CSV table of C-alpha atoms and ligand atoms in Angstrom, one decimal:
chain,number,residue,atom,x,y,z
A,1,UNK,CA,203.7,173.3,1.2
A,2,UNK,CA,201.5,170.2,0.8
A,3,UNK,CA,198.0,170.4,-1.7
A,4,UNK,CA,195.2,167.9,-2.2
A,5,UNK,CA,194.6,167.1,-6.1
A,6,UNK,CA,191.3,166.1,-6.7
A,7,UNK,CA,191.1,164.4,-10.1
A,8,UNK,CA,189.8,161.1,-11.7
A,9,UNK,CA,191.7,161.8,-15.0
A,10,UNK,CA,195.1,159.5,-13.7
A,11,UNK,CA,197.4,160.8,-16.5
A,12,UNK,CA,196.5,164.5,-16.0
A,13,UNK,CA,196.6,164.3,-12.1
A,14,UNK,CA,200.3,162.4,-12.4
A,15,UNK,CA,201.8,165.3,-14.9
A,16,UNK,CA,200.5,167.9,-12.6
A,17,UNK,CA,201.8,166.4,-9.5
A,18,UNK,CA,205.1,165.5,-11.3
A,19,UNK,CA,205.5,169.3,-12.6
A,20,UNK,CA,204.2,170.4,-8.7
A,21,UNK,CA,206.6,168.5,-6.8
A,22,UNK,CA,209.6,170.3,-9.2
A,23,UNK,CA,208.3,173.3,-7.5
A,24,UNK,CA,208.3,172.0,-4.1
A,25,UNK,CA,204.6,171.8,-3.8
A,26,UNK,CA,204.1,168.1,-2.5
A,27,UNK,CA,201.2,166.9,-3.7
A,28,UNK,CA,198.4,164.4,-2.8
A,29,UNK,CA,196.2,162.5,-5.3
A,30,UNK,CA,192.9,161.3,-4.7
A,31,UNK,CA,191.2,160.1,-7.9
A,32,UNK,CA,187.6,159.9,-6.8
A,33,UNK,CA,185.4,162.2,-5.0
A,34,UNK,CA,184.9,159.7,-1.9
A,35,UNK,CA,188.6,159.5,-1.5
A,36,UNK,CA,189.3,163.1,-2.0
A,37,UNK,CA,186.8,164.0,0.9
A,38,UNK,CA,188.0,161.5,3.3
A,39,UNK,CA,191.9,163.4,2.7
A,40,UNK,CA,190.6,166.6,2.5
A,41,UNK,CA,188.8,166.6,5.9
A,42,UNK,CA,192.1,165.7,7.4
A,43,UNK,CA,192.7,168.7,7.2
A,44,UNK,CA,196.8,169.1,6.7
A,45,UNK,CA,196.8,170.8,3.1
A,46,UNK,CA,197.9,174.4,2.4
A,47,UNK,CA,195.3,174.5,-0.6
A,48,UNK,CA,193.1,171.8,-2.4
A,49,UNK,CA,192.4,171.6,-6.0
A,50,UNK,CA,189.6,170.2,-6.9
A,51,UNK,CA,188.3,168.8,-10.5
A,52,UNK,CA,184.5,169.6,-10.7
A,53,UNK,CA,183.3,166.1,-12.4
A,54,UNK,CA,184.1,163.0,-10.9
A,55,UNK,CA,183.3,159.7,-9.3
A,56,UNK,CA,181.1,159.4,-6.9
A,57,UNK,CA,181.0,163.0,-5.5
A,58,UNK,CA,181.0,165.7,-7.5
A,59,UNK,CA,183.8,168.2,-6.4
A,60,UNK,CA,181.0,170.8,-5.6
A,61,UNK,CA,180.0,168.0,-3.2
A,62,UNK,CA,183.1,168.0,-2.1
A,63,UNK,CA,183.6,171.6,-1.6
A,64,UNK,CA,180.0,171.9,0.3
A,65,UNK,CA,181.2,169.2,2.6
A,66,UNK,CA,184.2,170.8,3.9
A,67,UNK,CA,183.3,174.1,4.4
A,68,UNK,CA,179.9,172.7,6.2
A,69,UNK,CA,183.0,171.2,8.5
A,70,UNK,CA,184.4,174.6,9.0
A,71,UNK,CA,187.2,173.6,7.0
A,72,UNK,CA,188.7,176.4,5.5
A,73,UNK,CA,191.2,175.6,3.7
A,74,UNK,CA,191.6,177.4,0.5
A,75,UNK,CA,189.9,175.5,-2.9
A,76,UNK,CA,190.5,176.1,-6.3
A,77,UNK,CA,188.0,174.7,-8.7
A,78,UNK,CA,188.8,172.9,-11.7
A,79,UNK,CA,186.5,173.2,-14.9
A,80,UNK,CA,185.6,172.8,-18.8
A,81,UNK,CA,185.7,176.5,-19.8
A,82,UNK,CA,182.2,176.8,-20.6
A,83,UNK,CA,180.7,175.6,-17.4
A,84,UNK,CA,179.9,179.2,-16.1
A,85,UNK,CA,177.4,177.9,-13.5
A,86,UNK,CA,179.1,175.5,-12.2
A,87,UNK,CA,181.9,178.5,-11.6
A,88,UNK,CA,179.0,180.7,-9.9
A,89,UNK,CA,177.8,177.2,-7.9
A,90,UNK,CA,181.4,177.1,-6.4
A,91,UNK,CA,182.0,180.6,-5.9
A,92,UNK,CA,178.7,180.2,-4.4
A,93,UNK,CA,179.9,177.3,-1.9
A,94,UNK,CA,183.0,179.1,-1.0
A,95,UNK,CA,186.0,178.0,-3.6
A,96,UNK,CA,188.6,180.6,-3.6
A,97,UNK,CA,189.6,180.3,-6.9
A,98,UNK,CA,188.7,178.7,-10.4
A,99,UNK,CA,190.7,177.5,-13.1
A,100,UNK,CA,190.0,176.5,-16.3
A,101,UNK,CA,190.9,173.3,-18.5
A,102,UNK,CA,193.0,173.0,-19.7
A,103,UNK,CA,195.3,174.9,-17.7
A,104,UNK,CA,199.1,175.4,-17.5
A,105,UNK,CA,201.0,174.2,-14.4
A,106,UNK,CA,202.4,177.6,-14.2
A,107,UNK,CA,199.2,179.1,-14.0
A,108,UNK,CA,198.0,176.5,-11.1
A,109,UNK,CA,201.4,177.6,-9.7
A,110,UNK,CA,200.6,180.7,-9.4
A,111,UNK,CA,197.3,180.6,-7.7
A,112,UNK,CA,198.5,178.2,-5.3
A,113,UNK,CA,201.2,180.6,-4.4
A,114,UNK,CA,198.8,183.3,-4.3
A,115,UNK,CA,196.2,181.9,-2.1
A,116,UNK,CA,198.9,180.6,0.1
A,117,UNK,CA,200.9,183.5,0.4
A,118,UNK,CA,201.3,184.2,4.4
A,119,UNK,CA,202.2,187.9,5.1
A,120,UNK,CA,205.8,188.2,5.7
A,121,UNK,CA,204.9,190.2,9.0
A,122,UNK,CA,203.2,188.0,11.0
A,123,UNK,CA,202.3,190.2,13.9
A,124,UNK,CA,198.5,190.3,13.7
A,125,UNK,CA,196.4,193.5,12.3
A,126,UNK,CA,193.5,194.3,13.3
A,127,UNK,CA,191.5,197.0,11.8
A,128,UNK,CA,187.5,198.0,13.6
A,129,UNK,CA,184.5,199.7,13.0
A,130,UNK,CA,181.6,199.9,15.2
A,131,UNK,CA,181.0,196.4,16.2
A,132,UNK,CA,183.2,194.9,13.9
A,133,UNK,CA,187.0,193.7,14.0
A,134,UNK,CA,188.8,192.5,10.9
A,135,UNK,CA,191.8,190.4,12.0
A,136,UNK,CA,194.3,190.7,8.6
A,137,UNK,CA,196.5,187.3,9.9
A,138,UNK,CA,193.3,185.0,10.7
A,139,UNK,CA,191.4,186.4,7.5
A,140,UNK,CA,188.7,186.6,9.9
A,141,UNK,CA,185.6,188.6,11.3
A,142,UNK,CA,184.2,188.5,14.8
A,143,UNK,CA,186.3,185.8,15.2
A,144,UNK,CA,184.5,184.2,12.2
A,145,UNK,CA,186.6,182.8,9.4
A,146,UNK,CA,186.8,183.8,5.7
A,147,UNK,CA,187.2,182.9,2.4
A,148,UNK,CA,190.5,184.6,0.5
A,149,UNK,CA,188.4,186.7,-1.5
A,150,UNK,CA,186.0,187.3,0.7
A,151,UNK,CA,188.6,188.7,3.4
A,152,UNK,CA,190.3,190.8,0.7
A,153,UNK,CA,186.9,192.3,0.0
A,154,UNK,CA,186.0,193.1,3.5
A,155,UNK,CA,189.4,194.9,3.9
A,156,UNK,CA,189.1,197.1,1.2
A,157,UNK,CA,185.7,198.1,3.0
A,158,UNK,CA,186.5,197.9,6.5
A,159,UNK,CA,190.0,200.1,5.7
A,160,UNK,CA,187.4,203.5,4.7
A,161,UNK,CA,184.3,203.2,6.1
A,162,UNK,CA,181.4,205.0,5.3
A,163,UNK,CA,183.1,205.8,2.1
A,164,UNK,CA,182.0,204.0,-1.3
A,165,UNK,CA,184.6,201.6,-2.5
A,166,UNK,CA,184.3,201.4,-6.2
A,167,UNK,CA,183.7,198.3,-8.6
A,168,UNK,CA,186.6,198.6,-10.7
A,169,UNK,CA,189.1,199.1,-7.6
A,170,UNK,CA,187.7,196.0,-6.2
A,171,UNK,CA,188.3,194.1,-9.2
A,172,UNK,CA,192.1,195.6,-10.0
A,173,UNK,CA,192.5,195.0,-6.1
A,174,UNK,CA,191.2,191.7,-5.2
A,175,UNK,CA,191.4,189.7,-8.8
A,176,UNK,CA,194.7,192.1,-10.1
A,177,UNK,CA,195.5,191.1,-13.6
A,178,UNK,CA,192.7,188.6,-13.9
A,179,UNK,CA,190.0,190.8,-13.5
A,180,UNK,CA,188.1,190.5,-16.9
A,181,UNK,CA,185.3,189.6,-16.8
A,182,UNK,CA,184.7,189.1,-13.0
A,183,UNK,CA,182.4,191.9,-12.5
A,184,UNK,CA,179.2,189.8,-11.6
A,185,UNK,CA,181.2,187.4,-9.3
A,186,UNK,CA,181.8,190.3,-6.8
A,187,UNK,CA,177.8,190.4,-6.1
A,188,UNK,CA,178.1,187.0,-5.6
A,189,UNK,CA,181.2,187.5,-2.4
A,190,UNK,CA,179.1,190.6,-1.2
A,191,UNK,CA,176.1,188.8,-1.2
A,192,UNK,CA,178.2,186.1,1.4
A,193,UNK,CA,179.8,189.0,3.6
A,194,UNK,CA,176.2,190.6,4.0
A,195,UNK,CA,174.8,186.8,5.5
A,196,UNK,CA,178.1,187.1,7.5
A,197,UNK,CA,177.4,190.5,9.0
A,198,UNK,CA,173.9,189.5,9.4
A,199,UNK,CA,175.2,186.7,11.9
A,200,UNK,CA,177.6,188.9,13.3
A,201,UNK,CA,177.1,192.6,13.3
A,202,UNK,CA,174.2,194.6,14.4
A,203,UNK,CA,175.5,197.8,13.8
A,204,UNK,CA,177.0,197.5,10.2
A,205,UNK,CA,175.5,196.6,6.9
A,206,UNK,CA,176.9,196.4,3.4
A,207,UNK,CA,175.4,199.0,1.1
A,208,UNK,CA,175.6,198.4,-2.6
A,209,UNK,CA,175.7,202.1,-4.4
A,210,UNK,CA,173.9,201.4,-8.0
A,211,UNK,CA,176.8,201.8,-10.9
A,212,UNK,CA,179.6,202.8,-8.2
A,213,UNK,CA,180.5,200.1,-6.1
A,214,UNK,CA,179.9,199.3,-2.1
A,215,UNK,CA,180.3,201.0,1.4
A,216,UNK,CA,180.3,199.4,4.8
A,217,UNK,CA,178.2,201.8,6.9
A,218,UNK,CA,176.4,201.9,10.5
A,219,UNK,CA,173.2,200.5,9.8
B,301,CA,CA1,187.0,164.8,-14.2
């Protein structure tokens, strides 16, 4: 396992990647956002973490840049608690995750571990509807790549068709224990899997059902 750490605070990125590498994460420092890009497009990590304000480019900037590449490696943000936009911005421009400073290495440890996590059964699942097909190993549509959060979403959908998926099963499902407060970040995934099907599907739309949840249904 090898991450990208994206920070320009030198003390804070060395006890990180000291307390990472006891874990067997190796870890990579790049200390502005220039430098951080340049590594990141190479394109060998397992996740990247990226600090939102630094040098040069911002790691928004950063995070816009590589998934514009196709790069989809998966991102966890890195923030002052109170910068809710800037969480909604990233979540926005495809991060996977977002942590707040300061932040425990356990607790980094555990959403690198999450996002990272490869099913133990590697044979591929696929699961269709009409003109879609979900493929569980790839985390992708149609071929077309997702987001963690954005694939767990889509399964829960994809698995029951034409039946409404609630909110709240969403949020125990996809966020599990960290749920609270997360309800008005689903729109923001649902509203990046309906631009997906848009691209992709002809037959199936998402529908939002006011107060319940969502339903994947033929259009
Ligand atoms: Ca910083």
């Amino acid at each position: 396992m090898r991450v990208l750490y994206v920070e320009d605070e030198k003390f804070l990125a060395e006890a990180v990647k000291h307390n990472l590498e006891k874990q067997e994460i190796k870890t990579d420092i790049a200390f502005d956002g220039e430098e951080g890009l340049n590594m990141a497009v190479a394109s060998i990590y397992d996740c990247i973490i990226l600090d939102i304000m630094l040098p040069k480019l911002s790691g928004l900037e950063i995070l816009e840049r590589i998934r514009e590449k196709g790069i989809n490696t998966p991102v966890i943000m890195l923030s002052a608690l109170s910068e809710v936009e800037d969480k909604v911005r990233g979540l926005n421009m495809g991060a996977d995750d977002y942590l707040a400073k300061p932040f425990k290495t356990a607790e980094l440890v555990a959403r690198i571990m999450a996002l990272t996590r490869r099913p133990q059964d590697l044979q591929q699942e696929t699961i269709s509807f009409l003109d879609l097909t979900y493929n569980t190993d790839e985390k992708s549509l149609n071929g077309e790549k997702m987001t963690r959060k954005e694939a767990d979403i889509m399964r829960e959908l994809i698995k029951t068709p034409e039946h409404i998926v609630k909110k709240e099963y969403l949020l125990s499902k996809v966020w599990g224990g960290e749920a609270y407060g997360e309800d008005n970040y689903i729109e923001v995934y649902i509203s990046r899997l309906r631009k997906m099907l848009k691209k992709i599907s002809k037959k199936t739309e998402i529908m939002t059902v006011r107060g319940l949840g969502y339903k994947l249904v033929e259009k």
